[in-house]
Coordinates of C-alpha atoms in Angstrom, one line a residue:
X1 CA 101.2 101.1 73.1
X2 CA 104.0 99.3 73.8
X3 CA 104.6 100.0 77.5
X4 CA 100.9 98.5 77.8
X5 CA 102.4 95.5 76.0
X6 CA 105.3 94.7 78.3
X7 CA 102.7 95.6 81.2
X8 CA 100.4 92.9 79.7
X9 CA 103.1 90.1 79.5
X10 CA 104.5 91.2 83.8
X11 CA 100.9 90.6 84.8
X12 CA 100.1 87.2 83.3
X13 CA 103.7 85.8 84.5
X14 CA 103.0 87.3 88.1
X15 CA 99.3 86.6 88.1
X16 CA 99.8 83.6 90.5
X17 CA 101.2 85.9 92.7
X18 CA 98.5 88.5 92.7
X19 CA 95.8 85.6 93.0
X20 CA 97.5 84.1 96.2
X21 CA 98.3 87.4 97.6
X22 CA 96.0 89.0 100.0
X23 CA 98.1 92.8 100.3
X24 CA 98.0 92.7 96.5
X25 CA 94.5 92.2 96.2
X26 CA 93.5 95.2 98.6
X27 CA 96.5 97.1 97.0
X28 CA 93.4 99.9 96.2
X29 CA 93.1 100.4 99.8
X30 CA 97.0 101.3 100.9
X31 CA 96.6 103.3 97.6
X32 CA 93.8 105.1 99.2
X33 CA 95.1 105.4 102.7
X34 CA 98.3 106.9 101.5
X35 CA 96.1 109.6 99.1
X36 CA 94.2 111.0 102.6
X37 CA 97.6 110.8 104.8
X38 CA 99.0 113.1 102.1
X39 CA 95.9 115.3 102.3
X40 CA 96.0 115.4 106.4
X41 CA 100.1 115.3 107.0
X42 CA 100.3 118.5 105.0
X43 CA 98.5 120.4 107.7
X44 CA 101.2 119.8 110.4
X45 CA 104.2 118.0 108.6
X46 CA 107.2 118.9 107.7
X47 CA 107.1 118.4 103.5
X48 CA 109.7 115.9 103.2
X49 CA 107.3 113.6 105.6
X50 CA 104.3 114.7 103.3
X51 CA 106.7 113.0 100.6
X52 CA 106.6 109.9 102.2
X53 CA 103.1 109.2 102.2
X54 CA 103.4 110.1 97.9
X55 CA 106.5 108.4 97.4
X56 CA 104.3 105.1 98.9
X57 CA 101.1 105.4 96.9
X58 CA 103.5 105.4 93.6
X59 CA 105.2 102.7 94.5
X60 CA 101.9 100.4 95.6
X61 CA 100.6 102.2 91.9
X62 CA 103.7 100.5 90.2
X63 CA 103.3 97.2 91.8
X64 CA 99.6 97.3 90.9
X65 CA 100.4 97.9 87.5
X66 CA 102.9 95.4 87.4
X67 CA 100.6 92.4 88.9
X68 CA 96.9 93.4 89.1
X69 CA 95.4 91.9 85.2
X70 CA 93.7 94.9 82.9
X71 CA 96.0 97.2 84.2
X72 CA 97.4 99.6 81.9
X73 CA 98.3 103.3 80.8
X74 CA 96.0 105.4 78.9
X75 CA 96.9 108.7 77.7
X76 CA 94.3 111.8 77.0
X77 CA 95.2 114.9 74.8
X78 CA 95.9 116.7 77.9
X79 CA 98.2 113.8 79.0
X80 CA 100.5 114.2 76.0
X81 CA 101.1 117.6 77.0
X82 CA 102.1 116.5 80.3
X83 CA 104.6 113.8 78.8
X84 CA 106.2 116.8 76.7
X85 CA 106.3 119.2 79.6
X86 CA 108.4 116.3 81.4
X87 CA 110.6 115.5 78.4
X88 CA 111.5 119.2 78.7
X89 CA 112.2 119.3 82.3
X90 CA 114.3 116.3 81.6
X91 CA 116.3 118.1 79.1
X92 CA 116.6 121.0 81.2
X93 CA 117.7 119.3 83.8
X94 CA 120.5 117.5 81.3
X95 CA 121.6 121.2 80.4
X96 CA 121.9 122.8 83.6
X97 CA 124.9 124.2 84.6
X98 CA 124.3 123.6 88.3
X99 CA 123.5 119.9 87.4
X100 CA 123.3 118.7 90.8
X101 CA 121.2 121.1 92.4
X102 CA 118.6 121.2 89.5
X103 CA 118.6 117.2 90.2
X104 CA 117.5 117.5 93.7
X105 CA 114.3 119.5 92.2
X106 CA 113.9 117.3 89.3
X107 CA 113.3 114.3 92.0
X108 CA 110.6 117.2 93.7
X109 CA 108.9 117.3 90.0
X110 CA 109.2 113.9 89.2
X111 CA 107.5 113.0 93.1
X112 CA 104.4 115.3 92.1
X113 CA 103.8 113.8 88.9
X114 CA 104.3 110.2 90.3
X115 CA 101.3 111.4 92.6
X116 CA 99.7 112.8 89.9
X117 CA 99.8 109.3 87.6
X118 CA 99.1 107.5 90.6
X119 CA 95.8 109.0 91.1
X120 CA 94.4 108.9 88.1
X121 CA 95.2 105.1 88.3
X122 CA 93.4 105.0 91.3
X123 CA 90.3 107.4 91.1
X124 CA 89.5 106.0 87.3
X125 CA 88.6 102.3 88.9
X126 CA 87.3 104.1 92.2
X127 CA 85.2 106.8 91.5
X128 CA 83.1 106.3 94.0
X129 CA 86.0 107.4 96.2
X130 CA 86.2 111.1 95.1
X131 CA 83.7 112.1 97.6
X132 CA 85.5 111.1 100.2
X133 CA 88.9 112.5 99.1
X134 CA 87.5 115.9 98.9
X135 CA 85.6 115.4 102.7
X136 CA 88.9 114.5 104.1
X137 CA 90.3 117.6 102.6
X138 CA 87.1 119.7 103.8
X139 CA 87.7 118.5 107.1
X140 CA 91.5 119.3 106.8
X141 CA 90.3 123.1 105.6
X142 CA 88.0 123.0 108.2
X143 CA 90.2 122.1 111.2
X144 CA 92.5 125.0 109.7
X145 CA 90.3 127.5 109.6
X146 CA 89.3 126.9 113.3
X147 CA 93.4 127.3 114.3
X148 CA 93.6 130.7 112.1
X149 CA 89.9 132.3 113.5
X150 CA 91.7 131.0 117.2
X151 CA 94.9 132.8 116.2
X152 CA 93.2 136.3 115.1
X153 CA 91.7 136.2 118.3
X154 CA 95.4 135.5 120.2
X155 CA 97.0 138.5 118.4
X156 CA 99.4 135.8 117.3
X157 CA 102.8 138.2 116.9
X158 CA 105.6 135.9 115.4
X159 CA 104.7 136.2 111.7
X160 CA 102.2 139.2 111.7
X161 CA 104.3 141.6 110.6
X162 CA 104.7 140.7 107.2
X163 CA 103.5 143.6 105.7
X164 CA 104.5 147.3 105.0
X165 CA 103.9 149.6 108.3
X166 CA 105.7 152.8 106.8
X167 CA 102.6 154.2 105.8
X168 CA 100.2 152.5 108.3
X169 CA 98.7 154.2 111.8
X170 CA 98.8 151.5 114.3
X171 CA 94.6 150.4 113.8
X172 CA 95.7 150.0 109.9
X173 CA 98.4 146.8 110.6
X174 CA 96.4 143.6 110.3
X175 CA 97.3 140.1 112.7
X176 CA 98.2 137.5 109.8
X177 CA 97.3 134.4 110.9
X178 CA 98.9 131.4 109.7
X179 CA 97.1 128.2 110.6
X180 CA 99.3 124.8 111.8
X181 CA 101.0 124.3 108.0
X182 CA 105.3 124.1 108.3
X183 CA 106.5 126.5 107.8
X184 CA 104.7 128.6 109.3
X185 CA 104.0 131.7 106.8
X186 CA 100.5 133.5 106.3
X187 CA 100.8 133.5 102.2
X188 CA 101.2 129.6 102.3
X189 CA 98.5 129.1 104.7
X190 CA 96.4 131.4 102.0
X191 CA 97.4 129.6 98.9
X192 CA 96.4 126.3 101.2
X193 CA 93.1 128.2 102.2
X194 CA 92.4 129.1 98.9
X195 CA 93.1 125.7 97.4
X196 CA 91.1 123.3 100.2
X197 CA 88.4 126.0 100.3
X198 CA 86.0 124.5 97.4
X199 CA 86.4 121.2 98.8
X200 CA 84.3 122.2 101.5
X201 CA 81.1 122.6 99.5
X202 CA 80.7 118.8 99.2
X203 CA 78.9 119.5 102.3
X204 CA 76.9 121.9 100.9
X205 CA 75.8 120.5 97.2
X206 CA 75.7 116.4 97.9
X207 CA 73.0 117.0 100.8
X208 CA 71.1 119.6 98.6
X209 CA 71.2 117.1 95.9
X210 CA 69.4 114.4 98.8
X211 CA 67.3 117.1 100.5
X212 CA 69.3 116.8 103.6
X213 CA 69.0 120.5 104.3
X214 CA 70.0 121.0 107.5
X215 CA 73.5 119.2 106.9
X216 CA 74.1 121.6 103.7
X217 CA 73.2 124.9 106.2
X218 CA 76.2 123.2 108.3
X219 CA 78.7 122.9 104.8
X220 CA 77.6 126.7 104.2
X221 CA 78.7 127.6 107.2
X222 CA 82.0 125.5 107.3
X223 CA 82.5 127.1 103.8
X224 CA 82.3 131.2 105.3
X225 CA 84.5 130.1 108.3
X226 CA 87.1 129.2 105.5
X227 CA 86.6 131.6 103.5
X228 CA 87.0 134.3 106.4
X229 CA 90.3 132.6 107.8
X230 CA 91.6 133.4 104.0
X231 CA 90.7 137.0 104.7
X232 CA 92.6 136.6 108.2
X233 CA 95.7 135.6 106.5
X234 CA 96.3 139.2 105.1
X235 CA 97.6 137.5 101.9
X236 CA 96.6 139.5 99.0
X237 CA 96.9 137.0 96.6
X238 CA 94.5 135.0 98.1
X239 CA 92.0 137.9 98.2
X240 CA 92.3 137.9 94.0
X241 CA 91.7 134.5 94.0
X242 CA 89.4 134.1 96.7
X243 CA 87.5 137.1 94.5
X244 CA 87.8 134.7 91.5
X245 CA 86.4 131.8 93.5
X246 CA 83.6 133.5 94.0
X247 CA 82.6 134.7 90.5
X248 CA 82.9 131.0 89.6
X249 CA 81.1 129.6 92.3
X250 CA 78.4 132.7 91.9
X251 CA 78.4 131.1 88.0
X252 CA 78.1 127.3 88.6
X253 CA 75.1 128.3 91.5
X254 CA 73.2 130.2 89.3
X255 CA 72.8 128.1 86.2
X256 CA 72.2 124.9 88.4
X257 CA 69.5 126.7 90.3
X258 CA 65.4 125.7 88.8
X259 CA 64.2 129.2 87.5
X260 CA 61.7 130.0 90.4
X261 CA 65.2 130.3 92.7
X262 CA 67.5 132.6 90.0
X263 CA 66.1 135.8 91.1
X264 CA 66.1 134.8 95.0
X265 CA 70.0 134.1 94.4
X266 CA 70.5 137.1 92.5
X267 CA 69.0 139.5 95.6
X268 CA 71.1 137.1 98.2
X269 CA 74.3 137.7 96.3
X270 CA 73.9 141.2 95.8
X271 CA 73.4 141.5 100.0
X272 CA 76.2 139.7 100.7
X273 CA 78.2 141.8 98.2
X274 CA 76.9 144.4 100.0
X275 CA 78.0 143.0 103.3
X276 CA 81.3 142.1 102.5
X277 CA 81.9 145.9 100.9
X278 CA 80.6 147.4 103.8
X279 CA 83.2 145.2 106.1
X280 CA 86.2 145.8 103.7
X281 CA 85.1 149.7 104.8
X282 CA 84.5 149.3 108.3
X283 CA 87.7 147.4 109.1
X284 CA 90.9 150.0 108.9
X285 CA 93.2 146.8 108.9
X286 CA 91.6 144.9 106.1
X287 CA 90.7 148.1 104.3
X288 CA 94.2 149.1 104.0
X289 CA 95.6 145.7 103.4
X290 CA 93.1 145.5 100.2
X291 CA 93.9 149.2 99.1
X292 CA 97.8 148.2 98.9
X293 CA 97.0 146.0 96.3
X294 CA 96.9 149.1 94.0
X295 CA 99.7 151.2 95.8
X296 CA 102.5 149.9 92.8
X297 CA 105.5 150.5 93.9
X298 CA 104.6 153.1 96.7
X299 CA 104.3 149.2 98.9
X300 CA 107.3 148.1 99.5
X301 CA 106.2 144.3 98.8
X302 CA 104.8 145.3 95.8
X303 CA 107.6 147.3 94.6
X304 CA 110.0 144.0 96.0
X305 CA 108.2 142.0 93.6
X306 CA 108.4 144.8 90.6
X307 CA 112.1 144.0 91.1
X308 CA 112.6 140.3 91.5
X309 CA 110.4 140.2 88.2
X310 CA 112.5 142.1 86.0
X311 CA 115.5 140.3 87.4
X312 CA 113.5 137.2 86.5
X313 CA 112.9 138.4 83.1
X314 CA 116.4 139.1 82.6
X315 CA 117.1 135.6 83.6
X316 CA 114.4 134.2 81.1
X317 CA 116.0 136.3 78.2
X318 CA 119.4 134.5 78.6
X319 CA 117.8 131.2 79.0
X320 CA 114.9 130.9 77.2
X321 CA 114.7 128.1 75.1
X322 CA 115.5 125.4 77.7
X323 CA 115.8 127.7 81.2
X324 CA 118.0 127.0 84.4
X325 CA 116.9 123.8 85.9
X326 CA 114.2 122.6 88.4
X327 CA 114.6 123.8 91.6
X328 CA 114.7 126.4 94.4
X329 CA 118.4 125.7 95.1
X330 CA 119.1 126.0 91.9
X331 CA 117.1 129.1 91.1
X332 CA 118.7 131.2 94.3
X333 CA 122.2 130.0 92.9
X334 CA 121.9 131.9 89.4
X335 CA 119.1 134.4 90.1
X336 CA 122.6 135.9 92.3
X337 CA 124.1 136.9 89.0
X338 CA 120.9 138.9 88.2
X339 CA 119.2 140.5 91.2
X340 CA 119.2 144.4 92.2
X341 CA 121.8 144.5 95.1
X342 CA 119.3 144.3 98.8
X343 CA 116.4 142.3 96.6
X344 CA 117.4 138.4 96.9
X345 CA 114.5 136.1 96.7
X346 CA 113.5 132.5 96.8
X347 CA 111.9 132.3 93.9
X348 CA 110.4 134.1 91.0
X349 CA 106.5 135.3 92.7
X350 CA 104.9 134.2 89.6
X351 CA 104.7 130.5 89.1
X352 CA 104.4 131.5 84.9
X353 CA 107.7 132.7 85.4
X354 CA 109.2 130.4 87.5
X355 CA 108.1 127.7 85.0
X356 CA 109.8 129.5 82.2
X357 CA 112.6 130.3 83.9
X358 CA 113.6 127.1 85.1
X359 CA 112.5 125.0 81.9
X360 CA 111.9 127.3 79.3
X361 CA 109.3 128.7 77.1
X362 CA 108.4 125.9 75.6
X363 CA 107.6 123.8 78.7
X364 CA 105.7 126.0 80.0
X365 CA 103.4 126.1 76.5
X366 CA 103.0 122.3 77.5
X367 CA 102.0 122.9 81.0
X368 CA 99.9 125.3 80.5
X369 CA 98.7 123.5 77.6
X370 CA 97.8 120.6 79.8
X371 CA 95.9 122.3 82.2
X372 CA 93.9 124.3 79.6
X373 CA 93.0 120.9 77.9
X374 CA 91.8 119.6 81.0
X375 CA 89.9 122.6 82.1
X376 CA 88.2 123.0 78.4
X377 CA 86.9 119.4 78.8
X378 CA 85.5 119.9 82.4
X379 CA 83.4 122.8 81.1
X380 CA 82.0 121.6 78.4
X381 CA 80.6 118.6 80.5
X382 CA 79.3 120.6 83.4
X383 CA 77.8 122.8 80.6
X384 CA 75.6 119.5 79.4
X385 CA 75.3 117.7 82.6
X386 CA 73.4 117.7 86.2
X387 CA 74.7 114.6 87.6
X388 CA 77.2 114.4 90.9
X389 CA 80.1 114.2 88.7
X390 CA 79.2 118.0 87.9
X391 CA 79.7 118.8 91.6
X392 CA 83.4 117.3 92.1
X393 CA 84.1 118.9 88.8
X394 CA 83.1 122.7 90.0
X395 CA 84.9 122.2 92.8
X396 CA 88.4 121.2 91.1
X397 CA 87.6 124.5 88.8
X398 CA 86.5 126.5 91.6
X399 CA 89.9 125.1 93.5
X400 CA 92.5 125.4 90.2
X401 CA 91.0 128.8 89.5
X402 CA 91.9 129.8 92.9
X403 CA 95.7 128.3 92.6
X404 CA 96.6 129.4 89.3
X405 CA 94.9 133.1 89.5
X406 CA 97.2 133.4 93.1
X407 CA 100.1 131.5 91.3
X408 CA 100.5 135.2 89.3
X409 CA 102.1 137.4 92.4
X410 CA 103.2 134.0 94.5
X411 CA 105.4 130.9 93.7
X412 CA 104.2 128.7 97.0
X413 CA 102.2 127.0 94.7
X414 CA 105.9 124.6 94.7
X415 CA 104.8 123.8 98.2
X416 CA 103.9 120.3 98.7
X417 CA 100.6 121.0 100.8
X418 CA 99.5 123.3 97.8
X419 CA 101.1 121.4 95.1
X420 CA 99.6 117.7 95.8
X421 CA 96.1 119.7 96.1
X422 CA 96.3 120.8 92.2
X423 CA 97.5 117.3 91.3
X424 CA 94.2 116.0 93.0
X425 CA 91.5 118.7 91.6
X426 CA 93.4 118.4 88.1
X427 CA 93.0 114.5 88.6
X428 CA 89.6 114.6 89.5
X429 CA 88.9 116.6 86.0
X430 CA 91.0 114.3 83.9
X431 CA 89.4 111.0 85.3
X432 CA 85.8 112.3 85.0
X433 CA 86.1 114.2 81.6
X434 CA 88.0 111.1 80.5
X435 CA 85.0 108.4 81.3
X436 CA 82.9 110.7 79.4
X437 CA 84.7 110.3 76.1
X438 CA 84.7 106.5 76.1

């Protein structure tokens, strides 16, 4: 590869440097700070701070690969897909008739996939690091879901109306909670929930790996205290993928589990089914929060949604080979000329949609080509495998699942404290399945 060429030929003319300097040679560790400050600013910082902390670790990756010998770029099957998914977005972004506004979000795009090379860089001669990563995010999940269960309790008022009381009786509307994440909204703090939530059973499988039982009782528990302030948030796309997360984890349990223990986790799961059914019945609020799921169009979110799809269609139809651009700005600018008059929206609630819209069809073939690849090769080594490395890799599944199942009825995935959490889990599985192949 030529780019690994010219890196090659930087490193041994700055190689003195590197060798005298002591910041370059701990360059790993500002890489590493900079990864957890982006994991723990995004539960209280505005996301242009959040930014900051990304924009750093790929610039310290740059100057790494620039003066640290050995250094180079390697590209997976998965990787490729990436690169043509960005070539598209670039092109897009060329062809965009609101040039300058689709440039803001191209630098949003182009910031999350610096992240996302910076990572890799980092995790593949660090692996031992991943573990700590996902604690750091555990303990961020964990912190939040101590806020939201405080928050239920409060009655918390500002946001918790964000929902469709037409048809409710008073014990029917639900207090959304909404944890510490800016801005303050109870489907972002889901999609955030939803996302962090795996992380959290680090504490649960590493010390049941060790025998350290009492320590993995205290990870179950953080892991239901999560899970419940998901429930709290009254976001119903987090209840899909929290239902998904479940199956999976459920999955990865049972076929890790020696023989004499299968039949025990069968009866356990089939209580706690139980449980949570009978809860879902008990609770008017939550009961009627689920059942609007199915309502179609008789909920006016739902029916909201129904409209700002076909408007997005519409939009995809005209532009469908290259889309409108990048960016939110850019989307609310032209999805004008095509919404039913009293439905303007942000975005497109489906990040499939939102992808094709704003690229086109055939960048979002790559993307989701991308992840597929990665997600292919993560199975098939847990499926062979009983090591660690199976562990972080049902988590990123358990997590990605979780994001791209909500990602079909909600667009915050664009967020920065969801969208750096995909770029880590996705990381995770392209480093690990990676090391396996060579």
């Amino acid at each position: 590869m030529f780019l690994n060429t010219l890196l090659l030929w930087m490193q041994n003319i700055l190689k003195p440097v590197y060798d005298r300097s002591f910041v370059l040679q701990k360059i790993d560790w500002l890489i590493f700070t900079n990864i957890l400050l982006v994991i723990l600013s995004s539960t209280f910082a505005q996301s242009d701070n959040i930014g900051y902390f990304a924009i750093f670790s790929i610039i310290l990756t740059g100057v790494k690969l620039l003066t640290k010998t050995g250094s180079r770029f390697e590209l997976t099957l998965a990787d490729k897909f990436l690169l043509i998914y960005f070539l598209l977005v670039v092109i897009s972004v060329a062809g965009s008739t609101l040039f300058a506004l689709s440039l803001k979000g191209f630098f949003k795009t182009l910031i999350y996939l610096g992240f996302y090379v910076s990572f890799v860089h980092y995790i593949k001669d660090n692996k031992r690091k991943i573990k700590y990563i996902l604690l750091v995010l555990a303990l961020a999940a964990i912190g939040e879901s101590i806020i939201a269960i405080k928050q239920n309790f409060l009655s918390v008022s500002e946001i918790s109306g964000w929902q469709d009381m037409s048809r409710l009786n008073p014990e029917e509307v639900m207090t959304r909670v909404y944890g510490s994440l800016k801005p303050y909204n109870p489907n972002l703090f889901g999609g955030y929930m939803l996302a962090a939530l795996p992380s959290t059973l680090v504490l649960v499988y590493l010390p049941l790996m060790n025998k350290h039982y009492k320590t993995a009782l205290f990870g179950i528990v953080c892991f239901l205290f999560a899970a419940v302030s998901i429930v709290l948030t009254g976001c119903r796309g987090s209840y899909i993928g929290l239902f998904f997360e479940f199956i999976l984890l459920a999955l990865f349990t049972y076929k890790f589990l020696k023989p004499k223990f299968k039949k025990i986790f069968m009866t356990a799961s089939a209580a706690f089914s139980a449980l949570v059914f009978m809860i879902i019945v008990s609770t008017a609020s939550l009961r009627a929060r689920i059942f609007s799921i199915f309502a179609m169009r008789s909920d006016s979110s739902n029916s909201f949604r129904f409209n700002v799809y076909n408007s997005c269609i519409d939009m995809f139809k005209d532009n469908y080979l290259l889309g409108i651009g990048v960016g939110n700005q850019n989307f609310r600018e032209i999805y004008g000329l095509y919404m039913k008059t009293g439905f303007d929206a942000l975005s497109a609630y489906n990040i499939y949609l939102e992808t094709a819209v704003e690229s086109g069809v055939f960048a979002l073939l790559a993307f989701l080509a991308f992840i597929w690849v990665n997600i292919l090769g993560a199975v098939r080594y847990i499926l062979k495998r009983k090591n660690a490395n199976v562990i972080y890799l049902a988590i990123a599944l358990i997590s990605l699942t979780g994001i791209l199942i909500h990602g079909f009825v909600d667009t915050v995935f664009f967020r920065p404290q969801i969208q750096f959490i995909f770029w880590i889990m996705i990381g995770i599985v392209r480093v690990l399945t990676y090391a396996r192949q060579n």
